[in-house]
Tab-separated table of C-alpha atoms in Angstrom:
chain	number	residue	atom	x	y	z
A	1	MET	CA	13.653	65.530	-24.605
A	2	GLU	CA	12.133	63.713	-27.441
A	3	VAL	CA	9.655	60.655	-26.794
A	4	LYS	CA	10.774	58.614	-29.850
A	5	VAL	CA	14.530	58.857	-28.230
A	6	PHE	CA	13.490	57.875	-24.898
A	7	ILE	CA	11.432	54.805	-26.286
A	8	HIS	CA	14.546	53.555	-28.086
A	9	ASN	CA	16.621	54.021	-25.154
A	10	PHE	CA	14.301	52.314	-22.777
A	11	ARG	CA	14.025	49.364	-25.247
A	12	GLU	CA	17.715	49.205	-25.550
A	13	ALA	CA	17.962	49.156	-21.918
A	14	PHE	CA	15.066	46.710	-20.749
A	15	GLY	CA	14.242	44.738	-24.182
A	16	VAL	CA	10.751	44.333	-25.706
A	17	THR	CA	9.270	42.288	-23.460
A	18	ALA	CA	9.427	45.334	-20.626
A	19	ASP	CA	6.294	47.106	-20.682
A	20	LEU	CA	6.463	50.644	-21.610
A	21	PRO	CA	5.454	53.284	-19.240
A	22	PHE	CA	2.417	55.451	-19.296
A	23	VAL	CA	2.296	59.437	-18.505
A	24	PHE	CA	-0.603	61.561	-17.262
A	25	TRP	CA	-1.700	65.260	-17.430
A	26	TYR	CA	-4.350	67.235	-16.655
A	27	SER	CA	-6.519	69.011	-19.343
A	28	ASP	CA	-9.969	70.506	-20.110
A	29	ASP	CA	-10.205	68.034	-23.315
A	30	PRO	CA	-10.460	64.350	-23.027
A	31	ILE	CA	-8.371	62.241	-25.125
A	32	SER	CA	-10.861	58.963	-24.634
A	33	GLU	CA	-14.154	59.090	-26.115
A	34	ASP	CA	-14.877	56.652	-23.463
A	35	ILE	CA	-15.850	58.582	-20.192
A	36	ASP	CA	-18.856	56.509	-19.010
A	37	LYS	CA	-18.523	56.449	-15.147
A	38	ILE	CA	-16.670	53.476	-13.517
A	39	ASN	CA	-18.150	52.258	-10.469
A	40	GLY	CA	-15.791	51.338	-7.705
A	41	CYS	CA	-12.079	51.588	-8.101
A	42	PHE	CA	-11.046	53.343	-11.453
A	43	PHE	CA	-8.009	50.664	-11.916
A	44	LYS	CA	-10.206	48.167	-13.169
A	45	SER	CA	-9.962	50.362	-16.614
A	46	PHE	CA	-6.174	50.414	-16.345
A	47	ASP	CA	-6.031	46.900	-18.331
A	48	LYS	CA	-6.639	49.729	-21.556
A	49	LEU	CA	-3.468	51.067	-20.864
A	50	LYS	CA	-1.568	47.814	-21.192
A	51	GLU	CA	-3.548	47.231	-24.403
A	52	GLY	CA	-2.335	50.602	-25.834
A	53	GLU	CA	-5.535	52.549	-25.162
A	54	GLN	CA	-5.827	56.202	-23.578
A	55	ILE	CA	-7.943	56.807	-20.699
A	56	SER	CA	-9.646	60.175	-19.511
A	57	LEU	CA	-10.917	60.530	-15.924
A	58	SER	CA	-13.067	63.286	-14.682
A	59	SER	CA	-15.099	64.034	-11.445
A	60	GLU	CA	-18.105	62.719	-13.012
A	61	ARG	CA	-16.320	59.641	-14.279
A	62	ILE	CA	-14.525	58.247	-11.120
A	63	GLY	CA	-16.985	56.687	-8.757
A	64	CYS	CA	-14.535	56.066	-5.895
A	65	MET	CA	-14.849	58.921	-3.108
A	66	GLY	CA	-11.237	58.224	-2.699
A	67	GLY	CA	-10.144	57.796	-6.018
A	68	LYS	CA	-11.986	61.358	-6.882
A	69	PHE	CA	-10.118	63.451	-4.110
A	70	TYR	CA	-6.829	61.816	-4.345
A	71	THR	CA	-6.909	63.186	-8.043
A	72	GLY	CA	-7.694	66.478	-7.288
A	73	PHE	CA	-11.240	66.587	-8.296
A	74	SER	CA	-12.858	67.111	-4.991
A	75	GLU	CA	-12.519	67.768	-1.435
A	76	MET	CA	-11.923	65.139	1.023
A	77	HIS	CA	-15.062	63.666	1.692
A	78	GLU	CA	-15.911	63.404	5.583
A	79	ARG	CA	-16.441	59.545	5.365
A	80	ILE	CA	-12.601	58.836	4.195
A	81	PRO	CA	-11.010	58.764	7.590
A	82	ASN	CA	-13.611	56.519	9.105
A	83	PHE	CA	-13.843	54.244	6.055
A	84	VAL	CA	-9.782	53.819	5.927
A	85	SER	CA	-9.682	53.363	9.687
A	86	LEU	CA	-12.720	51.473	10.652
A	87	LYS	CA	-13.867	49.796	7.514
A	88	GLU	CA	-10.154	49.237	5.587
A	89	LYS	CA	-8.367	49.268	8.664
A	90	TYR	CA	-5.115	50.625	7.254
A	91	LYS	CA	-4.785	53.145	9.785
A	92	LYS	CA	-5.300	52.630	13.673
A	93	THR	CA	-7.381	55.417	14.336
A	94	PRO	CA	-9.528	57.932	12.032
A	95	GLU	CA	-7.617	60.661	13.402
A	96	MET	CA	-4.584	59.167	11.916
A	97	VAL	CA	-5.876	59.488	8.648
A	98	ILE	CA	-6.674	62.997	9.129
A	99	ASP	CA	-3.222	63.784	9.951
A	100	PHE	CA	-1.677	61.864	7.054
A	101	ILE	CA	-4.151	63.760	4.826
A	102	GLN	CA	-3.221	67.235	6.178
A	103	LYS	CA	0.456	66.265	5.657
A	104	MET	CA	0.289	65.200	2.491
A	105	LYS	CA	-1.667	68.430	0.904
A	106	VAL	CA	-3.576	66.918	-1.894
A	107	PRO	CA	-3.661	69.496	-4.723
A	108	SER	CA	-6.771	70.179	-6.184
A	109	THR	CA	-7.299	70.832	-9.957
A	110	ASP	CA	-9.407	73.368	-12.056
A	111	LYS	CA	-9.054	70.947	-15.263
A	112	ILE	CA	-12.015	68.912	-16.097
A	113	TYR	CA	-9.848	65.924	-17.215
A	114	LEU	CA	-7.013	63.805	-16.084
A	115	ASN	CA	-5.635	62.175	-19.049
A	116	ILE	CA	-3.459	58.810	-18.990
A	117	SER	CA	-1.389	57.374	-21.787
A	118	PRO	CA	0.964	55.012	-22.927
A	119	VAL	CA	4.236	56.944	-23.726
A	120	ASP	CA	4.147	55.884	-27.284
A	121	LYS	CA	0.736	57.542	-27.741
A	122	ILE	CA	1.991	60.902	-27.099
A	123	ASP	CA	4.208	63.435	-29.507
A	124	SER	CA	5.708	65.730	-26.626
A	125	PHE	CA	6.831	65.599	-23.061
A	126	ASP	CA	5.050	69.122	-22.962
A	127	ASN	CA	2.647	69.397	-20.043
A	128	ILE	CA	3.376	65.843	-18.523
A	129	LEU	CA	3.319	65.853	-14.984
A	130	GLY	CA	4.665	62.343	-14.326
A	131	ILE	CA	5.803	59.057	-15.798
A	132	ILE	CA	4.661	55.778	-14.535
A	133	PHE	CA	5.922	52.351	-14.697
A	134	PHE	CA	4.268	49.010	-13.428
A	135	ALA	CA	6.979	46.822	-13.340
A	136	THR	CA	8.207	43.304	-12.083
A	137	PRO	CA	10.956	43.289	-9.587
A	138	ASP	CA	13.608	42.827	-12.232
A	139	VAL	CA	12.467	46.012	-14.275
A	140	LEU	CA	12.026	47.812	-10.785
A	141	SER	CA	15.899	46.746	-10.121
A	142	GLY	CA	16.914	48.545	-13.281
A	143	LEU	CA	14.571	51.226	-12.515
A	144	ALA	CA	16.179	51.732	-9.100
A	145	SER	CA	19.695	51.511	-10.375
A	146	TRP	CA	19.093	53.919	-13.057
A	147	THR	CA	17.310	56.415	-10.273
A	148	PHE	CA	20.474	55.964	-7.812
A	149	PHE	CA	23.073	56.646	-10.356
A	150	ASP	CA	22.989	60.474	-9.817
A	151	ASN	CA	21.308	61.138	-6.559
A	152	ASN	CA	22.862	60.072	-3.311
A	153	ALA	CA	20.025	61.035	-1.263
A	154	ASP	CA	18.404	58.548	1.254
A	155	ASP	CA	15.085	59.518	0.000
A	156	ALA	CA	15.797	59.351	-3.856
A	157	ILE	CA	13.003	56.436	-3.839
A	158	VAL	CA	10.221	56.187	-1.284
A	159	THR	CA	7.324	54.177	-0.300
A	160	LYS	CA	4.570	56.164	1.543
A	161	PHE	CA	1.154	55.242	2.943
A	162	GLY	CA	-1.772	55.601	0.633
A	163	SER	CA	-4.106	54.395	-1.990
A	164	GLY	CA	-3.311	53.118	-5.114
A	165	CYS	CA	-4.003	56.280	-6.898
A	166	SER	CA	-2.079	58.703	-4.401
A	167	SER	CA	1.110	56.663	-4.781
A	168	ILE	CA	0.953	57.167	-8.428
A	169	PHE	CA	-0.913	60.742	-8.950
A	170	THR	CA	-1.017	62.754	-5.746
A	171	ASP	CA	2.513	61.771	-4.626
A	172	THR	CA	4.198	62.545	-8.023
A	173	VAL	CA	2.234	66.029	-8.705
A	174	VAL	CA	2.869	67.312	-5.577
A	175	GLU	CA	6.880	66.164	-5.837
A	176	ASN	CA	6.669	67.991	-9.639
A	177	SER	CA	5.165	71.043	-7.972
A	178	ASN	CA	7.926	70.910	-5.601
A	179	ASN	CA	10.776	70.522	-8.266
A	180	GLY	CA	11.373	67.518	-6.440
A	181	ARG	CA	13.801	64.492	-7.155
A	182	ARG	CA	12.061	61.713	-5.473
A	183	ALA	CA	10.989	59.002	-7.152
A	184	PHE	CA	7.683	56.604	-5.633
A	185	LEU	CA	7.534	53.271	-5.483
A	186	GLY	CA	3.877	52.404	-5.091
A	187	LEU	CA	0.498	49.693	-5.323
A	188	PHE	CA	0.804	48.453	-2.157
A	189	ASP	CA	-2.624	49.369	-1.356
A	190	PRO	CA	-4.733	46.134	-0.955
A	191	SER	CA	-7.682	47.740	-2.220
A	192	VAL	CA	-6.127	48.060	-5.302
A	193	ARG	CA	-3.891	44.870	-5.544
A	194	ARG	CA	-7.046	43.193	-6.969
A	195	TYR	CA	-6.730	44.750	-10.226
A	196	ILE	CA	-2.692	44.872	-10.485
A	197	GLU	CA	-1.052	41.532	-11.758
A	198	PRO	CA	0.600	39.876	-8.412
A	199	ASP	CA	4.212	40.445	-9.539
A	200	ILE	CA	3.706	44.458	-10.393
A	201	LEU	CA	4.466	47.574	-8.306
A	202	SER	CA	4.222	51.110	-9.760
A	203	PHE	CA	7.207	53.067	-10.142
A	204	ALA	CA	6.467	56.665	-10.486
A	205	ILE	CA	8.844	59.647	-11.754
A	206	PRO	CA	7.691	63.221	-11.658
A	207	MET	CA	8.649	65.156	-14.645
A	208	SER	CA	10.999	67.393	-12.568
A	209	ARG	CA	12.900	64.229	-12.223
A	210	PHE	CA	12.752	62.697	-15.323
A	211	LYS	CA	13.677	65.950	-16.921
A	212	GLU	CA	17.310	64.987	-15.279
A	213	MET	CA	17.145	61.202	-15.658
A	214	TYR	CA	16.308	61.204	-19.322
A	215	TYR	CA	19.838	62.432	-19.715
A	216	THR	CA	21.523	59.641	-17.514
A	217	MET	CA	20.151	56.369	-18.982
A	218	HIS	CA	22.902	55.723	-21.302
A	219	ASP	CA	25.942	56.077	-18.586
A	220	SER	CA	24.167	54.146	-16.014
A	221	CYS	CA	24.563	50.648	-15.495
A	222	LEU	CA	21.769	49.614	-17.849
A	223	PHE	CA	24.111	49.937	-20.704
A	224	ASP	CA	27.286	47.736	-21.313
A	225	THR	CA	27.425	46.210	-17.817
A	226	PRO	CA	27.941	42.575	-17.237
A	227	ALA	CA	25.454	42.432	-14.295
A	228	TRP	CA	22.533	44.276	-15.876
A	229	SER	CA	22.999	42.410	-18.960
A	230	LYS	CA	22.048	38.791	-17.360
A	231	VAL	CA	18.916	40.667	-15.891
A	232	ARG	CA	17.648	42.065	-19.171
A	233	ASN	CA	18.071	38.578	-20.512
A	234	ARG	CA	16.001	37.151	-18.178
A	235	ILE	CA	13.348	39.829	-18.302
A	236	ASN	CA	13.148	39.112	-22.152
A	237	GLY	CA	13.250	35.206	-21.688
A	238	VAL	CA	16.607	34.588	-22.990
A	239	ILE	CA	18.342	31.562	-21.546
A	240	GLU	CA	21.976	31.597	-20.774
């Protein structure tokens, strides 16, 4: 798999208006010099990704106890079940939160940094754990169609309860470690929505699945079909 080939194919399929995805991996070395602490949700720093910058997160940099946990830098803070249930009211009881987390099996990391980069700023897919799109409904239509092309499973694309960071990072890391084929639709968490454009959701593909999909894009409806051509034109502001 070659990064430049993927970018070329993506641009052919979705046009120049659709945002390129970003990728993430863990490392003992940061890719960004900005490692100041982020108070609150670390998604407030994601505008830098859209501007083409790279981000490095760490236990010291992430100020949110949930964000620190779901990215694997800490154990679950004892306050999380009550906070998610009684404060945020995302689950009926704290016990339901605990049950959800136990089933999720959040992995921990022994690396210092979680590095996140626009895909056009990396040279290789080596060591990448997942590829993440921030996408409008029209772009999601294409991503979903591409995902369904070679997968008849009922859970080819899933949406799970969780925070913004768990829907992007935790689910993707777990799926990748299981060599799974599911992709994840996310960013439904109201706590993170304030930092995300109103027409944007996330679409996360673990590298275990992307290694298959990399080779299927040209064969799917994203090339040489009338229906997708019209959607592609709309994405790129082409008036028919």
